[in-house]
CSV table of C-alpha atoms in Angstrom, one decimal:
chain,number,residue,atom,x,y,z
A,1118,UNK,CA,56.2,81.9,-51.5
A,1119,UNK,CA,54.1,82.5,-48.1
A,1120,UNK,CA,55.5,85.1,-45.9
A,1121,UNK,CA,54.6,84.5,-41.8
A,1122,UNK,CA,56.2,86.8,-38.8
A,1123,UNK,CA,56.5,84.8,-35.6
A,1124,UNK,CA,59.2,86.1,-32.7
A,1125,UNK,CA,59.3,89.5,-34.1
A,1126,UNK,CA,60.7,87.7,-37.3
A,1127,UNK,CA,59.4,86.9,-40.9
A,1128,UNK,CA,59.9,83.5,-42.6
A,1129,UNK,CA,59.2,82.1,-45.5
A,1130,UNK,CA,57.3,78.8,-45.6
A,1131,UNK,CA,59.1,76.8,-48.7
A,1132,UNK,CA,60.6,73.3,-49.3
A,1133,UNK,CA,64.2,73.3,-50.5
A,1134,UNK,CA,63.3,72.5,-53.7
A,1135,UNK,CA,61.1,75.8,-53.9
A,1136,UNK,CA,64.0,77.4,-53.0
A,1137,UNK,CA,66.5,76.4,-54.8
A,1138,UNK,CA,64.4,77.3,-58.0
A,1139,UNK,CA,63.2,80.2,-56.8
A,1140,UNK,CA,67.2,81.7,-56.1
A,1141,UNK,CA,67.7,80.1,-59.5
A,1142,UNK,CA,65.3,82.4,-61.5
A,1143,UNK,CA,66.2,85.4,-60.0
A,1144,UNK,CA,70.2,84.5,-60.4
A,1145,UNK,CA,69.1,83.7,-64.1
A,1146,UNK,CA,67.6,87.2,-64.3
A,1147,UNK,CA,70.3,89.0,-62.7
A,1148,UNK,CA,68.1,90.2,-59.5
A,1149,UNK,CA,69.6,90.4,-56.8
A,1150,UNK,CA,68.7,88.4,-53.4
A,1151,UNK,CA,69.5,88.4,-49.7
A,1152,UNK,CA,69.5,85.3,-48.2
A,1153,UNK,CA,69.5,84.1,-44.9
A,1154,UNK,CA,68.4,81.2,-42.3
A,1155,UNK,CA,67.0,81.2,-39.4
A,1156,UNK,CA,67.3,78.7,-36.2
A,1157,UNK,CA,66.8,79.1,-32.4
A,1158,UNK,CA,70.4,80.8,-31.5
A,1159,UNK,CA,69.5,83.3,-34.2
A,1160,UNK,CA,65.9,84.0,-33.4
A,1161,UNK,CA,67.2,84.4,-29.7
A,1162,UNK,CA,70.2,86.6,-30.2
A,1163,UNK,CA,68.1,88.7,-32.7
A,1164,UNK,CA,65.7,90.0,-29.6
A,1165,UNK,CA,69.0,91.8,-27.8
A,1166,UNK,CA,71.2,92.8,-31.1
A,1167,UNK,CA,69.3,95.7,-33.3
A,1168,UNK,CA,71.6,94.9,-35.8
A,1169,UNK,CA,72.0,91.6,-36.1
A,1170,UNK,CA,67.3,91.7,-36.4
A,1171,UNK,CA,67.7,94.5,-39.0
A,1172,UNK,CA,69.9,92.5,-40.9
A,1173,UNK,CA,67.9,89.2,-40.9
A,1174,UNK,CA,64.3,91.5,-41.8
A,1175,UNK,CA,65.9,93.3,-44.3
A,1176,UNK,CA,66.5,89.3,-46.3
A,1177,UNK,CA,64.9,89.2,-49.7
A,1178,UNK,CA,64.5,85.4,-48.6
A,1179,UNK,CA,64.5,84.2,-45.2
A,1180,UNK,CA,64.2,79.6,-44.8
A,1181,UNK,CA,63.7,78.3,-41.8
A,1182,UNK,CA,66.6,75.9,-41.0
A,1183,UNK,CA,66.5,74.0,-37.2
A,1184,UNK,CA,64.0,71.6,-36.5
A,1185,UNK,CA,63.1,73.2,-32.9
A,1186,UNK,CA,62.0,76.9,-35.4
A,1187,UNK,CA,59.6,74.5,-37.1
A,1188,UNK,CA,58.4,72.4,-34.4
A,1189,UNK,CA,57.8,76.1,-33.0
A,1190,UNK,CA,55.8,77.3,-36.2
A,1191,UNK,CA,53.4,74.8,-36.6
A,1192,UNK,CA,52.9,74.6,-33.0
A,1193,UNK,CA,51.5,78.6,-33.7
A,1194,UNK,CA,49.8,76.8,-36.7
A,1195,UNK,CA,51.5,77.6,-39.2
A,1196,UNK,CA,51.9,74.8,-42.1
A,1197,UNK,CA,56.0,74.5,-42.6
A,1198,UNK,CA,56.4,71.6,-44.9
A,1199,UNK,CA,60.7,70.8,-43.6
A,1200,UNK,CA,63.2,72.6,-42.4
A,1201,UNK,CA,65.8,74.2,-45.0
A,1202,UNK,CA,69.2,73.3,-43.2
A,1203,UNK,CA,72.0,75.8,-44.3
A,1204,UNK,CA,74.6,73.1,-45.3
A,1205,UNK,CA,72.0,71.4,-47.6
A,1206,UNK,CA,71.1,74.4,-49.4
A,1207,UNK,CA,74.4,75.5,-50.3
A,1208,UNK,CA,75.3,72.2,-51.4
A,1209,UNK,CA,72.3,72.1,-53.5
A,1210,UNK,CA,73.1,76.0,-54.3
A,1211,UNK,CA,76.5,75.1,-55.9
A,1212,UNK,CA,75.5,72.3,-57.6
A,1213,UNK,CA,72.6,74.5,-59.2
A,1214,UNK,CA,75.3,76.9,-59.9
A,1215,UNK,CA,77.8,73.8,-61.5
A,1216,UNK,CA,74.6,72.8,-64.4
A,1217,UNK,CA,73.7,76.8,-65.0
A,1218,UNK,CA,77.4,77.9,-65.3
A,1219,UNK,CA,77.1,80.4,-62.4
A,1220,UNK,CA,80.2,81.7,-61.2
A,1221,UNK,CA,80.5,81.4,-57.5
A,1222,UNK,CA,83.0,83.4,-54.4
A,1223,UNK,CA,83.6,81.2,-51.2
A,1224,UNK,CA,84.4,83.8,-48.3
A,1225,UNK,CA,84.8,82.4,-44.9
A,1226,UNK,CA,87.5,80.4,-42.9
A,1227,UNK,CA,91.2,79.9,-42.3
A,1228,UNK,CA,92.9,79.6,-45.8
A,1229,UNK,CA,93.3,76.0,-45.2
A,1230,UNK,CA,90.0,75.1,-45.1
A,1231,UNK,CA,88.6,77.7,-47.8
A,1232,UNK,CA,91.2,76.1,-50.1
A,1233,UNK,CA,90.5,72.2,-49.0
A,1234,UNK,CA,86.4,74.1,-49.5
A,1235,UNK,CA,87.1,74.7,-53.1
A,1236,UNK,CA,89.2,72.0,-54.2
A,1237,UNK,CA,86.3,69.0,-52.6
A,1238,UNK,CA,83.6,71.2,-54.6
A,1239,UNK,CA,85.6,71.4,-57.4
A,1240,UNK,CA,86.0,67.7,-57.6
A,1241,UNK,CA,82.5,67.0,-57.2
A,1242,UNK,CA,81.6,69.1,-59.5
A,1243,UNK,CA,83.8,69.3,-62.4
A,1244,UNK,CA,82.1,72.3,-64.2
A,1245,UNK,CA,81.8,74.4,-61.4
A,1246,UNK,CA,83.3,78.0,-61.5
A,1247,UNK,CA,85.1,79.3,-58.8
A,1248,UNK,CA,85.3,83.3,-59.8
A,1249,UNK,CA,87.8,83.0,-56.2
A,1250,UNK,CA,87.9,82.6,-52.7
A,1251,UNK,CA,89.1,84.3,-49.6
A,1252,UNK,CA,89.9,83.3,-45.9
A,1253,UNK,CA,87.0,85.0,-43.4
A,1254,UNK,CA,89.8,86.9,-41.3
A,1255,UNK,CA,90.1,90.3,-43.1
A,1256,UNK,CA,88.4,93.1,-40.9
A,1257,UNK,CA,91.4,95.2,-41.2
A,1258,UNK,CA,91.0,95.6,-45.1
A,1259,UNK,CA,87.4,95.0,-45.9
A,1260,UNK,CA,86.7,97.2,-48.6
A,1261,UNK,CA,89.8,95.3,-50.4
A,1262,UNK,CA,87.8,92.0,-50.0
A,1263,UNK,CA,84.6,93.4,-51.1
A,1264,UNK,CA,86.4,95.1,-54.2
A,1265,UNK,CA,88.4,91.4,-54.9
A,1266,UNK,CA,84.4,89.7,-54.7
A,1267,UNK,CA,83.1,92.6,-57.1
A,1268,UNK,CA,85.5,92.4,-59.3
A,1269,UNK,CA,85.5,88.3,-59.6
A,1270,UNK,CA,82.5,88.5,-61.8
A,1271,UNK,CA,80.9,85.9,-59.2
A,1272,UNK,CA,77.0,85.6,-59.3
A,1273,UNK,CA,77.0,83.5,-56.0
A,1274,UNK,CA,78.4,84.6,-52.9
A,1275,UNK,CA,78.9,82.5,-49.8
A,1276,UNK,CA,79.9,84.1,-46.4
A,1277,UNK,CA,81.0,81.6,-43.9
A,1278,UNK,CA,81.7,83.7,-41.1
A,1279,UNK,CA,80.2,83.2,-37.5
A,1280,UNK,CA,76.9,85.4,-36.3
A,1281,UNK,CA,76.4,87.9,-35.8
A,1282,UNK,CA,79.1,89.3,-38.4
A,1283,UNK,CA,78.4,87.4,-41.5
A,1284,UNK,CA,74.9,89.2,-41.2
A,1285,UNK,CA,76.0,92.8,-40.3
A,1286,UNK,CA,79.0,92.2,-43.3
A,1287,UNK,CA,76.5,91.4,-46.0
A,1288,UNK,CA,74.0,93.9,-45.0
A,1289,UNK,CA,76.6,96.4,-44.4
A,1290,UNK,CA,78.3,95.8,-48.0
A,1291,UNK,CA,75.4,94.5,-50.2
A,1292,UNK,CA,75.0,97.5,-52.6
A,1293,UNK,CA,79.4,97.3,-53.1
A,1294,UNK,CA,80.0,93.0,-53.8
A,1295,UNK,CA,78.5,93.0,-57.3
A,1296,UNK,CA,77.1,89.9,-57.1
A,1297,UNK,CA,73.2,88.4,-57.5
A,1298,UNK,CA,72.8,86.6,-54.6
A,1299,UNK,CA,74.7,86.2,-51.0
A,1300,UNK,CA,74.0,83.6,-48.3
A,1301,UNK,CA,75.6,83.3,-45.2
A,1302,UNK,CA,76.6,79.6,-44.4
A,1303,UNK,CA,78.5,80.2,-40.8
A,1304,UNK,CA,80.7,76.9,-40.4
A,1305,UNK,CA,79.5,75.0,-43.7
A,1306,UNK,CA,83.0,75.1,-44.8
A,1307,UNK,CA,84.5,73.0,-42.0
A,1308,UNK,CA,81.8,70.2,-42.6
A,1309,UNK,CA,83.0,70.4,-46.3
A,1310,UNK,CA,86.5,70.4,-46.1
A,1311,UNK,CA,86.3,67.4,-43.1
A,1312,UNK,CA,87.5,69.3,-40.1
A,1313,UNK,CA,83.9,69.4,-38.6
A,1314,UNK,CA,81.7,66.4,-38.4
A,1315,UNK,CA,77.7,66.8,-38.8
A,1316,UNK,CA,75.2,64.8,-36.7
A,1317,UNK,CA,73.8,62.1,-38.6
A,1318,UNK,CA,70.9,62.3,-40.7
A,1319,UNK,CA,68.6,60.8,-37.6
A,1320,UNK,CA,69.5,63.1,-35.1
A,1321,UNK,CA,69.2,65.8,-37.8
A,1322,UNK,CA,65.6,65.0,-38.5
A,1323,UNK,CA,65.2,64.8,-34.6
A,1324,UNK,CA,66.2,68.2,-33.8
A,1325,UNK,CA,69.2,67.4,-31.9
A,1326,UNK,CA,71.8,68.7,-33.8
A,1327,UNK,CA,72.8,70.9,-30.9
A,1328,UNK,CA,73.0,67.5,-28.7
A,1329,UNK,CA,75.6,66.5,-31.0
A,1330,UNK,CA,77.9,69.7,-31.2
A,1331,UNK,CA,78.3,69.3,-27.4
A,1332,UNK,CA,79.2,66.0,-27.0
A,1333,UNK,CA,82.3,67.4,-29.8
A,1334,UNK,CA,82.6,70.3,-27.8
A,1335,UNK,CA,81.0,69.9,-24.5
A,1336,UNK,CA,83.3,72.9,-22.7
A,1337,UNK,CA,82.6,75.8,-25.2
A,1338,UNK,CA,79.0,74.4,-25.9
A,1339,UNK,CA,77.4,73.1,-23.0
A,1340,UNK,CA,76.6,76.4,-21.6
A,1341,UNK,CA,75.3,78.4,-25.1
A,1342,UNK,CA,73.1,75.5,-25.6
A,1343,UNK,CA,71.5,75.8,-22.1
A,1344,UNK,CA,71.0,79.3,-22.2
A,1345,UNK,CA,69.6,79.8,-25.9
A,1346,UNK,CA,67.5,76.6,-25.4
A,1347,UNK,CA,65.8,77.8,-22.3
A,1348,UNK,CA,65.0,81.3,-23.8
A,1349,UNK,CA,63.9,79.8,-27.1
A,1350,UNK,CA,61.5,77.8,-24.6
A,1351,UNK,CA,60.2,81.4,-23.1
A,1352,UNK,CA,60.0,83.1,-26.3
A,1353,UNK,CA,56.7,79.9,-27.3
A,1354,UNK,CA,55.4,80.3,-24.0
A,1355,UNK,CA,54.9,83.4,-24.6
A,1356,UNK,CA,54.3,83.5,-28.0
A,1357,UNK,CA,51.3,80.7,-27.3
A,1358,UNK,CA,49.7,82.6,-24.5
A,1359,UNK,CA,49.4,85.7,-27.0
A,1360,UNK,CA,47.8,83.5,-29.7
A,1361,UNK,CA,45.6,82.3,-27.3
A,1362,UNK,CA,44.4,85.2,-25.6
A,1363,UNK,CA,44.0,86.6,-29.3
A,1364,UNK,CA,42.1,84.2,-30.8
A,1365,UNK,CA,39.7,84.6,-27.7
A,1366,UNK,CA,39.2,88.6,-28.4
């Protein structure tokens, strides 16, 4: 798998096919990996927070998931065959993890929705294993949570818990969960348990999955989008002039 560092960042250029076989043969093998996605929020909030950059370089595997991150790659020639969205991965994750017999840990959301999370999965995929689950509000107590995941005997663990935190948690308590692979999946479990509607597939492969989270939430979105957009814009510019100006040296 080919490794490239563009924003300060390193990626890894993979279909999600590649992927999902290469997670699979290291599960298989008991080895642990550190997964994580990046988009244009993250790649943005990763130049002011230390932690939340540390976190995201210190990944055994880091996919390239938003369409405006790929756009930006190949645009800085680099040859990224598709974008690895989150939600698909995890789907395709779990239902890896349903054939191999691969005990998996949902962590993440209000206890509604990891419940109504478990029980759709479950449903779809008879054979699956769900070692247990847990609701994403326990900051008081999280040593208790990471001792409950530890102790599940899960192999898969999937943290759906906003950035920067889900990062920070998993980096923070990787050594302590016990398990052979963690992925944070941010708001994957709403989409699964139906309280969260994704943008259909065209706008998906169109990059404007953002459009469509503000027309749901135009108040709370409108403004993040703006922002983190126009920076992400910056970040090329910049990133275009130094690859010109090198290849000239």
């Amino acid at each position: 798998m080919k490794r490239i560092n563009i924003f300060s960042c390193p990626m890894d250029i993979a279909s999600i096919d590649e992927t999902v076989d290469w997670i699979a043969d290291r599960a298989s093998r008991r080895q642990f990996t550190q997964h994580v996605v990046v988009n244009v929020a993250k790649l943005v909030n990763m130049s002011s927070d230390s932690s939340l950059a540390a976190s995201v370089r210190n990944c055994d595997l880091i996919n390239i998931d938003g369409m405006g991150v790929v756009w930006a790659a190949r645009l800085l020639g680099h040859a990224v065959p598709e974008r690895v969205a989150g939600i698909d991965l995890f789907e395709r994750l779990v239902k890896m993890s349903a054939v191999r017999g691969f005990p998996v840990f949902f962590l993440g959301g209000t206890e509604e929705v990891v419940e109504q999370t478990c029980a759709k999965l479950k449903a779809q995929f008879p054979t699956l294993k769900v070692a247990g689950f847990h609701h994403g509000y326990f900051w008081d107590d999280e040593q208790e949570v990471v001792e409950k995941i530890r102790s599940s005997g899960a192999m898969l663990l999937f943290v759906a818990i906003t950035s920067p935190k889900k990062e920070i948690f998993i980096e923070r308590w990787k050594e302590r969960l016990g398990v052979d692979f963690v992925m944070g999946v941010g708001g994957t479990f709403d989409v699964i348990a139906g309280k969260v509607r994704r943008a259909p597939k065209w706008m998906q492969m169109a990059g404007m999955e953002w459009l469509f989270r503000v027309i749901q939430e135009p108040r709370r979105m409108w403004r993040r989008y703006l922002i983190t957009n126009s920076k992400f814009a910056l970040m090329l510019i910049k990133a275009r002039i130094v690859a010109r100006v090198g290849s000239t040296i």
